[in-house]
Amino acid sequence: MTEAGPKLFYGNYLNKNVFSRNTDKNGLRFKKWKIYTMDRNEKLVLGKYEFNSRFILGSGKYSLDLIKAAVENAGAEIITLALRRAVSGVDSILDYIPKGVKLLPNTSGARNADEAVRIARLSREVCESDMVKIEIMRDSKYLLPDNYETIKATEILAKEGFVVMPYMYPDLNVARDLYNAGAASVMPLAAPIGSNKGICTKDFIRILIDEIDLPIIVDAGIGRPSQACEAMEMGASAVMANTAIATAGDVPAMAESFKKAVEAGRTAYMTGMGRVLEKGADPSSPLTGFLED
Amino acid sequence: MSEHINESILNDEIKEHLKENRVNHMEYFSDMERIPHDIMDTVVRAMEEYDYDKYTGQDVLRALDKDILFPEDFAALLSPAAIPYLEEMAKKAQIETRKHFGNSVYMFTPLYIANYCENYCIYCGFNCHNRIKRAKLDAKGIETEMKAIAKTGLKEILLLTGESRKMSDVEYIGMACKIARKYFNVVGLEVYPMNSDEYRYLHESGADYVTVFQETYNSNKYETLHLAGHKRIFPYRVNSQERALMGGMRGVGFAALLGLDDFRKDAFATGMHAYLIQKKYPHAEIAFSCPRLRPIINNDKINPMDVHEPQLLQVICAYRLFMPFASITISTRECERVRNNLINIAATKISAGVSVGIGEHSENEENKGDEQFEIDDTRSVKEVYDAILERGLQPVMSDYIYV
């Protein structure tokens, strides 16, 4: 596979989303390197779909009648929903999601790859969407994703033609495996889901951003707009948030705030941020000042 | 530990029975599956060592300051020293509930399909010596009741029987599960404890959640309250949840019947039991119920002694803070005011349109049986649904998928 090969590095000018990926006659994926200069209007590419918005909104934990306003204020083009809520009877969440927004059903409730695959297949029918966010948890306390099972489910579903977006614990080897398994993006967690703690896994997400040629979408644990902005400044392709918005005093207003934060962070990343010094100023007499000849 | 029995339960007949010789409540019957006792032994030891008078306000504040609580923090929150901090506990419980559940409140209803019972639990309306009208629904009766319930919009059902293996055998319960799967997304069970292979059969028949009320974790007290029947065997009951998980169930529910014994110790043991099960079976979904003793037919004096509303709230908040991800059900034993407020703090699941008798959801059922206890909140599904909305919360009929 290609990603073991040399990595082209263009600093801030490297835009992950512009690599088109193809399959050779053996079914292996390879990259066609296309190096672009800066394009601030670059779209978020997820499999065969393209989006302008880089903020993915969750639909859980808040009243259904607020979803429409939240989507509009967030400018969201993708909304996640748990399939298990879409089959919930009288008040189906599907009836509350505005038309034109892409549904990203998740497999929450799955405890292993097999269950995730079954839920994903059902979600394709119920939600009429071939996008799926893999969530596999076998820990009811921390709800941390099971990376191993996630890779297995990704491989099966990608082969079946799904646009697979796996939620994962940020691990470089796993991210590579997900890439090889055919994932359309990688969704590393920032902190335990629902914790609103911010980007606790920052250094590890940064490694994924640097190394993995797929959109890196920071998911889970983002509690404030400033943290969403930070993720985007780092070069994340998109941010996904739910609890932070769901538990806000004014859900639609907080959705808007996140939208602006994500845009601000994206612009900062795309323009190439100025250098930020860790400590104090540069010494006025540089250490190399003695050099003469 | 006090062996004093809540006086309100006793009558002359029970007092006579208490004098008789009884089988050893710690010895399994031959048909009962034995699994390791590691969890039970730890729970019982922790409960026996729990000295709630040693905790201070400082211990409570320290516990309230933590993100993740350990058993010692839970112990502090259940102590008398925590009562002055009830408001702080409730505020933090509300925050944790919102973090994990948002504003969702799950709705369900119990369906009693039979009330035959072989046990002699002296506080329970179904006990085999209590002279009540017994009934058992057949397949047609179950279907009729379920249709009537499904019409209300509910998607989750909890199936209950009295604890009689003879009158309500595992196949009968399995049949009820299969019918329930036609009308509901979520099927829970609150039936007599059984072996793991029987739980597996019921799981394959469509059930995914098992609740077993332990009533009390004080085995000496347990023995004086459960005078006969399968239920008398203490270790078999304590290990039910583990057997259910071994049988493939997704989630298990825990409860002590508050008011039977020292409620602080029982609540502590209940939390420890759930904590240890979750540690051993990390995927298990955990649920708590918080029932207080209620009057029954032929004894309207039964009451929960010293478990008043503040203590009930204390227990519920302590469960929430100890296991923020757990489902907490608030019973129709409680009144409308208490239930409406608790779903705004820590409870995440509420029953509605409840009947605890047999065959009462459909008008035409002639084979009706008496109730297990007196319910307090008699509101219909619609009324509870509207009350949830009025509080800015979101009624959810199901958030689950059977895989």
Short mmCIF file of C-alpha atoms in Angstrom, two decimals, chain A residues 59-65 82-85 87-91 96 108-111 115 118-119 122 137-143 193-197 243 246-247, chain B residues 67-69 98-104 153 155 185 208 248-250 275 278-279 281-286 325 385 392-403:
data_model
loop_
_atom_site.label_atom_id
_atom_site.label_comp_id
_atom_site.label_asym_id
_atom_site.label_seq_id
_atom_site.Cartn_x
_atom_site.Cartn_y
_atom_site.Cartn_z
CA SER A 59 -28.92 15.14 16.98
CA GLY A 60 -29.00 13.36 20.33
CA LYS A 61 -29.71 14.59 23.81
CA TYR A 62 -31.89 17.57 22.91
CA SER A 63 -35.51 18.08 21.98
CA LEU A 64 -36.46 17.04 18.48
CA ASP A 65 -38.22 20.31 17.73
CA ALA A 82 -28.35 6.96 16.13
CA LEU A 83 -30.18 4.43 14.05
CA ARG A 84 -31.75 3.18 17.25
CA ARG A 85 -33.46 6.56 17.59
CA VAL A 87 -36.73 3.34 14.72
CA SER A 88 -38.19 4.59 17.97
CA GLY A 89 -41.87 4.72 17.09
CA VAL A 90 -44.20 7.72 17.39
CA ASP A 91 -41.58 10.44 17.36
CA TYR A 96 -37.51 16.40 12.39
CA SER A 108 -24.29 3.10 18.53
CA GLY A 109 -25.51 0.12 20.47
CA ALA A 110 -23.13 -2.16 18.58
CA ARG A 111 -20.71 -4.06 20.81
CA GLU A 115 -23.51 -5.96 15.29
CA ARG A 118 -26.04 -5.38 10.90
CA ILE A 119 -27.01 -1.97 12.20
CA LEU A 122 -30.46 -1.58 8.47
CA MET A 137 -18.34 0.29 22.29
CA ARG A 138 -18.12 -2.56 24.70
CA ASP A 139 -17.70 -0.46 27.78
CA SER A 140 -20.77 1.17 29.21
CA LYS A 141 -18.79 3.34 31.63
CA TYR A 142 -16.42 5.33 29.39
CA LEU A 143 -17.95 4.54 26.01
CA ILE A 193 -17.80 11.19 24.67
CA GLY A 194 -20.07 13.69 26.40
CA SER A 195 -17.28 14.87 28.70
CA ASN A 196 -16.92 18.35 27.16
CA LYS A 197 -13.26 18.23 28.17
CA THR A 243 -23.35 17.18 23.87
CA ALA A 246 -27.38 19.74 23.42
CA THR A 247 -26.62 20.82 26.98
CA ASP B 67 -15.25 13.50 38.07
CA ILE B 68 -15.16 9.78 38.62
CA LEU B 69 -16.28 8.38 41.94
CA ARG B 98 -27.74 15.85 31.17
CA LYS B 99 -24.20 14.99 30.09
CA HIS B 100 -25.06 11.35 29.60
CA PHE B 101 -28.72 11.45 28.62
CA GLY B 102 -29.32 15.03 27.50
CA ASN B 103 -32.94 15.87 28.20
CA SER B 104 -34.24 12.44 27.25
CA GLY B 153 -47.44 4.80 21.51
CA LYS B 155 -42.28 1.04 22.45
CA ASN B 185 -38.72 -2.38 20.35
CA ASP B 208 -32.57 -8.00 26.31
CA GLY B 248 -26.35 -12.86 26.51
CA MET B 249 -28.62 -10.20 27.92
CA ARG B 250 -27.57 -6.63 27.09
CA TYR B 275 -20.23 -1.49 40.12
CA GLN B 278 -19.89 -3.51 35.32
CA LYS B 279 -16.21 -4.06 36.10
CA TYR B 281 -18.79 -7.27 32.29
CA PRO B 282 -17.83 -3.82 30.94
CA HIS B 283 -20.31 -3.94 28.08
CA ALA B 284 -23.28 -4.49 30.37
CA GLU B 285 -25.82 -1.71 30.53
CA ILE B 286 -26.63 -0.93 34.13
CA PHE B 325 -24.13 6.35 32.76
CA TYR B 385 -45.78 12.29 28.04
CA GLY B 392 -38.60 21.04 28.85
CA LEU B 393 -37.60 17.39 28.71
CA GLN B 394 -37.97 14.98 25.85
CA PRO B 395 -40.08 11.83 26.07
CA VAL B 396 -38.33 9.00 24.24
CA MET B 397 -40.19 5.78 23.48
CA SER B 398 -37.10 3.79 22.61
CA ASP B 399 -33.42 4.28 21.96
CA TYR B 400 -32.47 0.74 21.26
CA ILE B 401 -32.05 -1.79 18.53
CA TYR B 402 -32.21 -5.56 18.91
CA VAL B 403 -29.18 -7.14 17.27
#
